[in-house]
mmCIF file of C-alpha atoms and ligand atoms in Angstrom:
data_model
loop_
_atom_site.group_PDB
_atom_site.id
_atom_site.type_symbol
_atom_site.label_atom_id
_atom_site.label_comp_id
_atom_site.label_asym_id
_atom_site.label_seq_id
_atom_site.Cartn_x
_atom_site.Cartn_y
_atom_site.Cartn_z
ATOM 1 C CA MET E 1 11.525 -19.669 -3.213
ATOM 2 C CA GLN E 2 13.165 -17.995 -6.020
ATOM 3 C CA SER E 3 14.595 -14.165 -5.662
ATOM 4 C CA ARG E 4 11.816 -12.076 -7.572
ATOM 5 C CA VAL E 5 12.074 -8.086 -7.632
ATOM 6 C CA ALA E 6 9.293 -6.405 -6.194
ATOM 7 C CA LEU E 7 7.986 -2.423 -6.298
ATOM 8 C CA VAL E 8 6.450 -1.705 -2.890
ATOM 9 C CA THR E 9 5.542 2.203 -2.994
ATOM 10 C CA GLY E 10 5.969 4.196 -0.944
ATOM 11 C CA GLY E 11 8.305 2.008 0.943
ATOM 12 C CA THR E 12 9.314 4.526 2.879
ATOM 13 C CA GLY E 13 6.472 5.274 5.298
ATOM 14 C CA GLY E 14 6.419 3.171 8.252
ATOM 15 C CA ILE E 15 4.435 -0.150 6.998
ATOM 16 C CA GLY E 16 6.425 0.252 3.548
ATOM 17 C CA SER E 17 9.343 -0.398 4.942
ATOM 18 C CA SER E 18 8.784 -3.162 6.531
ATOM 19 C CA ILE E 19 7.279 -4.939 3.633
ATOM 20 C CA ILE E 20 10.760 -3.993 1.955
ATOM 21 C CA GLU E 21 12.399 -5.784 4.916
ATOM 22 C CA ARG E 22 10.133 -8.254 5.105
ATOM 23 C CA LEU E 23 9.476 -8.876 1.374
ATOM 24 C CA ALA E 24 13.817 -8.838 1.196
ATOM 25 C CA SER E 25 13.924 -11.065 4.703
ATOM 26 C CA MET E 26 12.614 -13.324 1.259
ATOM 27 C CA GLY E 27 15.218 -13.109 -0.501
ATOM 28 C CA HIS E 28 13.337 -10.499 -3.301
ATOM 29 C CA ARG E 29 15.183 -8.011 -4.692
ATOM 30 C CA VAL E 30 13.219 -4.255 -3.596
ATOM 31 C CA ALA E 31 12.794 -1.179 -4.585
ATOM 32 C CA THR E 32 11.089 1.844 -4.158
ATOM 33 C CA ASN E 33 10.505 5.704 -4.970
ATOM 34 C CA TYR E 34 10.353 8.664 -3.181
ATOM 35 C CA ARG E 35 10.006 12.526 -3.451
ATOM 36 C CA ASP E 36 12.052 14.404 -1.412
ATOM 37 C CA GLU E 37 15.786 13.115 -2.596
ATOM 38 C CA ALA E 38 17.609 14.191 0.975
ATOM 39 C CA LYS E 39 15.320 11.942 2.569
ATOM 40 C CA ALA E 40 14.770 9.231 0.583
ATOM 41 C CA ARG E 41 18.221 8.255 0.852
ATOM 42 C CA ALA E 42 19.420 9.226 4.564
ATOM 43 C CA TRP E 43 16.216 6.382 5.034
ATOM 44 C CA GLN E 44 18.079 3.725 2.498
ATOM 45 C CA GLU E 45 21.248 4.419 4.319
ATOM 46 C CA ARG E 46 19.265 3.336 7.464
ATOM 47 C CA MET E 47 17.767 0.574 5.789
ATOM 48 C CA ARG E 48 22.075 -0.384 4.643
ATOM 49 C CA ALA E 49 22.823 -0.268 8.096
ATOM 50 C CA ARG E 50 20.368 -2.983 9.087
ATOM 51 C CA GLY E 51 21.354 -4.690 6.037
ATOM 52 C CA VAL E 52 19.205 -4.472 2.878
ATOM 53 C CA GLU E 53 20.067 -2.919 0.030
ATOM 54 C CA VAL E 54 16.767 -1.438 -2.094
ATOM 55 C CA PHE E 55 16.758 0.502 -5.044
ATOM 56 C CA MET E 56 15.141 4.179 -5.317
ATOM 57 C CA THR E 57 14.617 5.853 -8.421
ATOM 58 C CA PRO E 58 11.846 9.296 -8.328
ATOM 59 C CA ALA E 59 8.424 9.009 -8.400
ATOM 60 C CA ASP E 60 5.018 10.722 -7.214
ATOM 61 C CA VAL E 61 2.210 8.409 -7.314
ATOM 62 C CA ALA E 62 0.101 10.155 -8.490
ATOM 63 C CA ASP E 63 1.881 11.327 -11.506
ATOM 64 C CA ALA E 64 1.440 8.250 -14.598
ATOM 65 C CA GLY E 65 3.783 9.775 -16.252
ATOM 66 C CA GLN E 66 6.460 9.807 -13.627
ATOM 67 C CA CYS E 67 5.378 6.205 -12.428
ATOM 68 C CA GLU E 68 5.663 4.732 -15.799
ATOM 69 C CA ALA E 69 9.309 6.152 -16.175
ATOM 70 C CA MET E 70 9.945 4.474 -12.283
ATOM 71 C CA ALA E 71 8.983 0.794 -13.696
ATOM 72 C CA ARG E 72 11.459 1.368 -16.530
ATOM 73 C CA GLU E 73 14.215 2.371 -14.189
ATOM 74 C CA ILE E 74 13.255 -0.044 -12.237
ATOM 75 C CA GLU E 75 13.199 -2.702 -14.971
ATOM 76 C CA LYS E 76 16.921 -1.620 -15.945
ATOM 77 C CA ALA E 77 18.553 -1.757 -12.953
ATOM 78 C CA LEU E 78 16.847 -4.818 -11.477
ATOM 79 C CA GLY E 79 14.752 -6.506 -14.011
ATOM 80 C CA PRO E 80 11.074 -7.129 -14.288
ATOM 81 C CA VAL E 81 9.291 -6.738 -11.973
ATOM 82 C CA ASP E 82 7.138 -9.409 -10.507
ATOM 83 C CA ILE E 83 5.750 -8.226 -7.436
ATOM 84 C CA LEU E 84 4.290 -5.046 -7.205
ATOM 85 C CA VAL E 85 3.217 -3.614 -3.782
ATOM 86 C CA ASN E 86 0.720 -0.141 -3.767
ATOM 87 C CA ASN E 87 1.425 0.963 -0.478
ATOM 88 C CA ALA E 88 1.848 4.887 -1.023
ATOM 89 C CA GLY E 89 -1.625 6.740 0.788
ATOM 90 C CA ILE E 90 -2.320 10.075 2.364
ATOM 91 C CA THR E 91 -4.909 11.581 4.346
ATOM 92 C CA ARG E 92 -7.323 14.620 4.664
ATOM 93 C CA ASP E 93 -8.812 14.062 7.055
ATOM 94 C CA THR E 94 -12.610 16.659 7.413
ATOM 95 C CA THR E 95 -16.327 16.435 7.539
ATOM 96 C CA PHE E 96 -17.149 16.232 4.276
ATOM 97 C CA HIS E 97 -19.255 19.414 5.082
ATOM 98 C CA LYS E 98 -15.974 20.852 4.997
ATOM 99 C CA MET E 99 -14.048 19.454 2.708
ATOM 100 C CA ASN E 100 -12.709 21.487 -0.393
ATOM 101 C CA ALA E 101 -11.886 19.726 -3.883
ATOM 102 C CA GLN E 102 -8.527 20.534 -3.645
ATOM 103 C CA GLN E 103 -8.399 17.001 -0.309
ATOM 104 C CA TRP E 104 -10.358 15.036 -2.185
ATOM 105 C CA ASN E 105 -8.835 15.284 -4.972
ATOM 106 C CA GLU E 106 -5.411 14.895 -3.466
ATOM 107 C CA VAL E 107 -6.478 11.742 -1.877
ATOM 108 C CA ILE E 108 -8.181 10.650 -4.595
ATOM 109 C CA ALA E 109 -5.154 10.729 -7.036
ATOM 110 C CA THR E 110 -2.582 9.455 -4.598
ATOM 111 C CA ASN E 111 -4.500 6.929 -3.151
ATOM 112 C CA LEU E 112 -6.268 5.184 -6.205
ATOM 113 C CA GLY E 113 -5.282 6.708 -9.398
ATOM 114 C CA SER E 114 -1.466 4.954 -8.193
ATOM 115 C CA VAL E 115 -2.965 1.862 -8.486
ATOM 116 C CA PHE E 116 -3.688 2.607 -12.239
ATOM 117 C CA ASN E 117 -0.196 4.683 -13.511
ATOM 118 C CA VAL E 118 1.975 2.026 -11.290
ATOM 119 C CA THR E 119 0.045 -0.748 -12.352
ATOM 120 C CA ARG E 120 -0.240 0.300 -15.650
ATOM 121 C CA PRO E 121 3.183 0.059 -16.769
ATOM 122 C CA LEU E 122 4.301 -3.630 -15.025
ATOM 123 C CA ILE E 123 1.740 -5.519 -15.813
ATOM 124 C CA GLU E 124 2.102 -7.181 -19.311
ATOM 125 C CA GLY E 125 5.639 -8.495 -18.754
ATOM 126 C CA MET E 126 3.660 -10.293 -15.623
ATOM 127 C CA ARG E 127 1.321 -11.718 -18.436
ATOM 128 C CA GLU E 128 3.816 -12.055 -20.939
ATOM 129 C CA ARG E 129 5.804 -14.037 -18.503
ATOM 130 C CA ARG E 130 3.353 -15.882 -16.533
ATOM 131 C CA TRP E 131 4.376 -14.463 -13.023
ATOM 132 C CA GLY E 132 3.047 -12.119 -11.047
ATOM 133 C CA ARG E 133 1.435 -10.599 -7.368
ATOM 134 C CA ILE E 134 0.191 -7.781 -6.799
ATOM 135 C CA ILE E 135 -1.481 -6.321 -3.674
ATOM 136 C CA GLN E 136 -3.077 -3.319 -2.316
ATOM 137 C CA ILE E 137 -2.789 -1.678 0.257
ATOM 138 C CA SER E 138 -6.105 -0.221 1.188
ATOM 139 C CA SER E 139 -8.230 0.048 5.060
ATOM 140 C CA ILE E 140 -10.129 -0.655 7.485
ATOM 141 C CA ASN E 141 -11.816 2.267 6.718
ATOM 142 C CA GLY E 142 -13.014 1.390 3.178
ATOM 143 C CA GLN E 143 -14.075 -1.589 4.590
ATOM 144 C CA LYS E 144 -16.020 0.624 7.552
ATOM 145 C CA GLY E 145 -15.905 3.624 6.268
ATOM 146 C CA GLN E 146 -15.090 6.703 8.684
ATOM 147 C CA TYR E 147 -16.590 9.892 10.051
ATOM 148 C CA GLY E 148 -14.170 12.784 8.642
ATOM 149 C CA GLN E 149 -12.880 10.774 5.790
ATOM 150 C CA ALA E 150 -15.663 10.307 3.129
ATOM 151 C CA ASN E 151 -12.764 11.188 0.560
ATOM 152 C CA TYR E 152 -10.083 8.827 2.084
ATOM 153 C CA ALA E 153 -12.794 5.574 2.984
ATOM 154 C CA ALA E 154 -13.876 5.821 -1.156
ATOM 155 C CA ALA E 155 -10.621 5.782 -2.853
ATOM 156 C CA LYS E 156 -9.329 2.879 0.065
ATOM 157 C CA ALA E 157 -12.324 0.904 -1.363
ATOM 158 C CA GLY E 158 -11.763 1.420 -4.654
ATOM 159 C CA MET E 159 -8.993 0.038 -3.855
ATOM 160 C CA HIS E 160 -10.657 -3.073 -3.455
ATOM 161 C CA GLY E 161 -13.114 -2.894 -6.524
ATOM 162 C CA PHE E 162 -9.882 -2.316 -8.322
ATOM 163 C CA THR E 163 -8.261 -5.690 -6.960
ATOM 164 C CA ILE E 164 -11.714 -7.777 -7.441
ATOM 165 C CA SER E 165 -11.291 -6.517 -11.519
ATOM 166 C CA LEU E 166 -7.237 -7.139 -11.831
ATOM 167 C CA ALA E 167 -7.827 -10.998 -10.149
ATOM 168 C CA GLN E 168 -10.233 -11.770 -13.121
ATOM 169 C CA GLU E 169 -8.730 -10.422 -16.154
ATOM 170 C CA ASN E 170 -5.540 -12.074 -14.249
ATOM 171 C CA ALA E 171 -6.317 -15.315 -13.316
ATOM 172 C CA LYS E 172 -5.406 -17.697 -16.480
ATOM 173 C CA PHE E 173 -1.552 -15.870 -16.145
ATOM 174 C CA GLY E 174 -0.427 -16.961 -13.083
ATOM 175 C CA ILE E 175 -1.111 -13.055 -11.767
ATOM 176 C CA THR E 176 -2.227 -13.189 -7.634
ATOM 177 C CA VAL E 177 -4.017 -9.579 -7.158
ATOM 178 C CA ASN E 178 -5.222 -8.930 -3.719
ATOM 179 C CA THR E 179 -6.047 -6.408 -1.220
ATOM 180 C CA VAL E 180 -5.029 -6.709 2.954
ATOM 181 C CA SER E 181 -7.087 -4.012 4.597
ATOM 182 C CA PRO E 182 -4.513 -3.260 7.696
ATOM 183 C CA GLY E 183 -7.036 -1.284 11.355
ATOM 184 C CA TYR E 184 -4.955 1.544 12.918
ATOM 185 C CA ILE E 185 -1.598 1.064 13.518
ATOM 186 C CA ALA E 186 1.013 2.887 14.073
ATOM 187 C CA THR E 187 2.914 5.019 12.063
ATOM 188 C CA ASP E 188 2.788 9.079 11.397
ATOM 189 C CA MET E 189 -0.806 8.342 10.086
ATOM 190 C CA VAL E 190 -1.911 7.352 12.580
ATOM 191 C CA MET E 191 -0.093 9.503 14.883
ATOM 192 C CA ALA E 192 -1.355 12.890 13.149
ATOM 193 C CA VAL E 193 -5.074 12.004 14.258
ATOM 194 C CA PRO E 194 -4.820 14.432 17.409
ATOM 195 C CA GLU E 195 -4.488 12.725 20.736
ATOM 196 C CA ASP E 196 -7.811 12.428 22.296
ATOM 197 C CA VAL E 197 -9.420 10.677 18.858
ATOM 198 C CA ARG E 198 -6.999 8.334 19.075
ATOM 199 C CA SER E 199 -7.306 6.846 22.039
ATOM 200 C CA LYS E 200 -11.290 6.837 21.719
ATOM 201 C CA ILE E 201 -10.452 4.888 18.540
ATOM 202 C CA VAL E 202 -7.533 2.584 20.003
ATOM 203 C CA ALA E 203 -10.196 1.470 23.144
ATOM 204 C CA GLN E 204 -12.358 0.320 20.164
ATOM 205 C CA ILE E 205 -9.951 -1.957 19.357
ATOM 206 C CA PRO E 206 -10.519 -5.290 20.761
ATOM 207 C CA THR E 207 -6.966 -6.217 21.136
ATOM 208 C CA GLY E 208 -6.655 -2.871 23.021
ATOM 209 C CA ARG E 209 -3.748 -1.727 21.084
ATOM 210 C CA LEU E 210 -2.391 -0.404 17.985
ATOM 211 C CA GLY E 211 -1.582 -2.186 15.400
ATOM 212 C CA ASN E 212 2.407 -3.078 14.288
ATOM 213 C CA PRO E 213 3.812 -2.289 10.091
ATOM 214 C CA GLU E 214 5.224 -5.382 10.565
ATOM 215 C CA GLU E 215 2.364 -7.336 11.150
ATOM 216 C CA ILE E 216 0.720 -6.005 7.855
ATOM 217 C CA ALA E 217 4.321 -6.877 6.540
ATOM 218 C CA TYR E 218 3.005 -10.686 7.570
ATOM 219 C CA ALA E 219 0.161 -10.601 5.678
ATOM 220 C CA VAL E 220 1.825 -8.856 2.443
ATOM 221 C CA SER E 221 4.381 -12.017 2.542
ATOM 222 C CA PHE E 222 1.064 -14.652 2.873
ATOM 223 C CA PHE E 223 0.828 -13.371 -0.841
ATOM 224 C CA VAL E 224 3.864 -13.755 -1.898
ATOM 225 C CA PRO E 225 4.841 -17.860 -2.038
ATOM 226 C CA ASP E 226 3.793 -19.883 -4.851
ATOM 227 C CA GLU E 227 1.577 -21.782 -2.554
ATOM 228 C CA ALA E 228 -0.458 -18.551 -2.826
ATOM 229 C CA ALA E 229 -1.354 -19.027 -5.928
ATOM 230 C CA TRP E 230 -4.867 -20.354 -5.099
ATOM 231 C CA ILE E 231 -5.205 -16.891 -3.817
ATOM 232 C CA THR E 232 -6.618 -14.105 -5.864
ATOM 233 C CA GLY E 233 -9.197 -11.514 -5.195
ATOM 234 C CA ALA E 234 -9.426 -11.717 -1.199
ATOM 235 C CA ASN E 235 -8.970 -8.517 0.993
ATOM 236 C CA LEU E 236 -7.496 -9.511 4.496
ATOM 237 C CA ALA E 237 -8.485 -7.870 7.301
ATOM 238 C CA VAL E 238 -5.982 -6.838 9.507
ATOM 239 C CA ASN E 239 -7.199 -5.168 12.220
ATOM 240 C CA GLY E 240 -6.699 -6.495 15.605
ATOM 241 C CA GLY E 241 -10.827 -7.137 15.209
ATOM 242 C CA GLN E 242 -11.630 -3.752 15.995
ATOM 243 C CA TYR E 243 -14.361 -4.842 12.415
ATOM 244 C CA MET E 244 -15.130 -8.298 11.567
ATOM 245 C CA GLY E 245 -16.743 -8.289 7.802
ATOM 246 C CA TRP E 246 -18.170 -12.207 6.417
HETATM 247 N N1 CAA H 1 -18.833 8.979 15.728
HETATM 248 C C1 CAA H 1 -18.963 10.528 15.802
HETATM 249 N N2 CAA H 1 -19.243 11.953 16.014
HETATM 250 C C2 CAA H 1 -17.976 12.478 15.896
HETATM 251 C C3 CAA H 1 -17.212 11.062 14.891
HETATM 252 C C4 CAA H 1 -16.833 9.740 15.250
HETATM 253 N N3 CAA H 1 -16.394 8.431 15.651
HETATM 254 N N4 CAA H 1 -15.823 11.923 15.501
HETATM 255 C C5 CAA H 1 -16.215 13.367 15.928
HETATM 256 N N5 CAA H 1 -17.508 13.588 16.214
HETATM 257 C C6 CAA H 1 -18.282 14.472 16.276
HETATM 258 C C7 CAA H 1 -17.791 15.436 17.033
HETATM 259 O O1 CAA H 1 -18.313 14.711 18.802
HETATM 260 C C8 CAA H 1 -18.690 16.390 17.388
HETATM 261 O O2 CAA H 1 -19.214 16.426 17.612
HETATM 262 P P1 CAA H 1 -20.056 18.073 18.217
HETATM 263 O O3 CAA H 1 -19.859 19.028 16.999
HETATM 264 O O4 CAA H 1 -21.395 17.696 18.616
HETATM 265 O O5 CAA H 1 -19.345 18.429 19.328
HETATM 266 C C9 CAA H 1 -18.226 16.953 15.898
HETATM 267 O O6 CAA H 1 -18.398 15.811 14.945
HETATM 268 C C10 CAA H 1 -17.240 17.564 15.119
HETATM 269 O O7 CAA H 1 -17.244 17.606 13.679
HETATM 270 P P2 CAA H 1 -16.240 18.785 13.400
HETATM 271 O O8 CAA H 1 -17.104 19.086 11.816
HETATM 272 O O9 CAA H 1 -16.689 20.104 14.224
HETATM 273 O O10 CAA H 1 -14.959 17.525 13.033
HETATM 274 P P3 CAA H 1 -13.842 18.658 13.489
HETATM 275 O O11 CAA H 1 -13.077 19.678 12.274
HETATM 276 O O12 CAA H 1 -13.253 18.262 15.260
HETATM 277 O O13 CAA H 1 -12.709 17.820 12.751
HETATM 278 C C11 CAA H 1 -12.444 14.877 11.823
HETATM 279 C C12 CAA H 1 -13.296 16.104 13.358
HETATM 280 C C13 CAA H 1 -11.230 15.594 11.675
HETATM 281 C C14 CAA H 1 -12.773 13.867 11.692
HETATM 282 C C15 CAA H 1 -11.646 14.620 13.560
HETATM 283 O O14 CAA H 1 -12.369 13.484 14.506
HETATM 284 C C16 CAA H 1 -10.786 13.313 13.677
HETATM 285 O O15 CAA H 1 -9.247 13.442 13.002
HETATM 286 N N6 CAA H 1 -10.629 12.078 13.204
HETATM 287 C C17 CAA H 1 -10.154 10.729 13.048
HETATM 288 C C18 CAA H 1 -10.009 10.805 11.276
HETATM 289 C C19 CAA H 1 -9.794 9.341 11.383
HETATM 290 O O16 CAA H 1 -9.834 7.842 12.130
HETATM 291 N N7 CAA H 1 -8.710 9.038 10.362
HETATM 292 C C20 CAA H 1 -7.985 7.803 10.774
HETATM 293 C C21 CAA H 1 -6.612 8.695 10.743
HETATM 294 S S1 CAA H 1 -5.281 7.302 9.737
HETATM 295 C C22 CAA H 1 -5.633 6.723 8.690
HETATM 296 O O17 CAA H 1 -6.822 6.789 7.448
HETATM 297 C C23 CAA H 1 -5.168 5.419 8.784
HETATM 298 C C24 CAA H 1 -6.125 3.993 8.260
HETATM 299 O O18 CAA H 1 -6.051 3.570 7.452
HETATM 300 C C25 CAA H 1 -6.649 3.199 9.516
HETATM 301 P P1 NAP H 2 3.625 6.864 6.204
HETATM 302 O O1 NAP H 2 4.495 6.339 7.313
HETATM 303 O O2 NAP H 2 2.416 8.739 6.021
HETATM 304 O O3 NAP H 2 3.877 6.441 4.327
HETATM 305 C C1 NAP H 2 3.536 6.626 3.598
HETATM 306 C C2 NAP H 2 4.236 6.515 1.785
HETATM 307 O O4 NAP H 2 4.130 7.216 1.135
HETATM 308 C C3 NAP H 2 5.805 7.535 1.604
HETATM 309 O O5 NAP H 2 6.459 6.663 1.687
HETATM 310 C C4 NAP H 2 4.835 8.712 1.099
HETATM 311 O O6 NAP H 2 6.437 9.591 0.919
HETATM 312 C C5 NAP H 2 3.996 7.761 -0.181
HETATM 313 N N1 NAP H 2 3.949 8.951 -0.503
HETATM 314 C C6 NAP H 2 2.752 9.576 -0.330
HETATM 315 N N2 NAP H 2 2.174 10.127 -1.291
HETATM 316 C C7 NAP H 2 2.638 9.720 -2.734
HETATM 317 C C8 NAP H 2 3.209 10.389 -3.840
HETATM 318 N N3 NAP H 2 2.211 10.965 -3.943
HETATM 319 N N4 NAP H 2 3.723 9.707 -4.927
HETATM 320 C C9 NAP H 2 4.392 8.823 -3.760
HETATM 321 N N5 NAP H 2 5.071 8.685 -2.928
HETATM 322 C C10 NAP H 2 3.834 8.793 -1.929
HETATM 323 O O7 NAP H 2 2.125 6.144 5.578
HETATM 324 P P2 NAP H 2 2.226 4.321 6.171
HETATM 325 O O8 NAP H 2 1.048 4.086 7.374
HETATM 326 O O9 NAP H 2 2.658 3.831 6.237
HETATM 327 O O10 NAP H 2 0.867 3.630 5.525
HETATM 328 C C11 NAP H 2 1.288 3.471 4.179
HETATM 329 C C12 NAP H 2 -0.193 2.972 3.667
HETATM 330 O O11 NAP H 2 -0.871 1.945 4.186
HETATM 331 C C13 NAP H 2 -1.084 3.773 2.661
HETATM 332 O O12 NAP H 2 -1.817 3.756 1.503
HETATM 333 C C14 NAP H 2 -2.441 3.760 4.155
HETATM 334 O O13 NAP H 2 -2.766 5.180 3.528
HETATM 335 C C15 NAP H 2 -2.352 2.441 4.740
HETATM 336 N N6 NAP H 2 -2.712 3.022 5.823
HETATM 337 C C16 NAP H 2 -2.175 2.792 6.809
HETATM 338 C C17 NAP H 2 -2.404 1.967 8.390
HETATM 339 C C18 NAP H 2 -2.294 3.019 9.346
HETATM 340 O O14 NAP H 2 -2.788 2.771 10.323
HETATM 341 N N7 NAP H 2 -0.729 3.487 9.644
HETATM 342 C C19 NAP H 2 -3.896 1.729 8.275
HETATM 343 C C20 NAP H 2 -4.587 1.421 7.039
HETATM 344 C C21 NAP H 2 -4.090 1.451 5.927
HETATM 345 P P3 NAP H 2 6.650 10.642 1.525
HETATM 346 O O15 NAP H 2 7.799 10.654 2.462
HETATM 347 O O16 NAP H 2 6.964 11.158 -0.154
HETATM 348 O O17 NAP H 2 5.687 11.048 1.548
#
């Protein structure tokens, strides 16, 4: 397969790290953003020790100007970005009647505003080159809703609305746009859920366990090769059977 440049936002996190490692193992050159330089450099060293070289540039995905600068920095260092995985995300869980505007706005800006901020500076180049892969990391909770996550579920459902519109607009340009909707994966984000609540959630997963980041990375990689050129606008559930829409 041709070696391409891939940007995975939030690459330093649990799922992002696995996606980066998987895309690198397919021969692609990989980049990510960071906010905390010291933390990111330590992560970069750990990836290097695993044989994965990652280009990093600072950017808050909730800030359009920083995302524009990030896109140009990556292009300067590695060349045009052909594969984009919109993965960076946060939670601010609380029931809606207790939610404040900050908890709402932070989640919408980071999880949904980011798809505009990051995709917009990259889409024109993909259209000119007539090849692109854009993959949103949404969530099972964008599909089924979740107690305590009105902000997060709204943002994650919105990500797939973005996918299916962008897929239509860009199909003729060799660009596919798809969503991966993970269930509960063993990363810091899920470990932040109180243990008693988490064990009740795991009890609802037919496979009887949390997912692994590698299982999400595999699903993302499925959309990348040329053979996947006719798969666009899909929402791939990877959730151990916890939610089965059709
Ligand atoms: N269904 C029905 N009732 C529920 C419930 C549920 N799923 N979860 C909590 N409740 C009930 C409690 O039993 C309790 O009821 P009583 O008052 O009758 O005792 C009540 O809700 C508590 O409500 P509060 O408003 O007081 O809520 P709280 O301050 O205790 O916190 C919460 C509630 C923050 C939602 C907490 O339950 C929680 O953290 N839940 C997990 C949310 C979750 O799944 N987050 C996913 C994070 S990981 C992620 O997001 C990744 C991904 O995409 C999968
Ligand atoms: P994680 O380990 O907490 O990683 C999140 C990553 O996003 C980190 O690299 C973080 O960087 C980055 N990030 C957060 N806010 C950012 C911002 N404003 N600007 C730039 N980067 C930012 O979480 P994860 O579990 O890997 O989750 C990755 C994605 O999968 C998220 O979109 C999440 O919603 C989604 N997801 C996760 C699960 C799950 O069960 N874990 C399930 C479904 C969907 P910092 O280090 O700077 O914070």
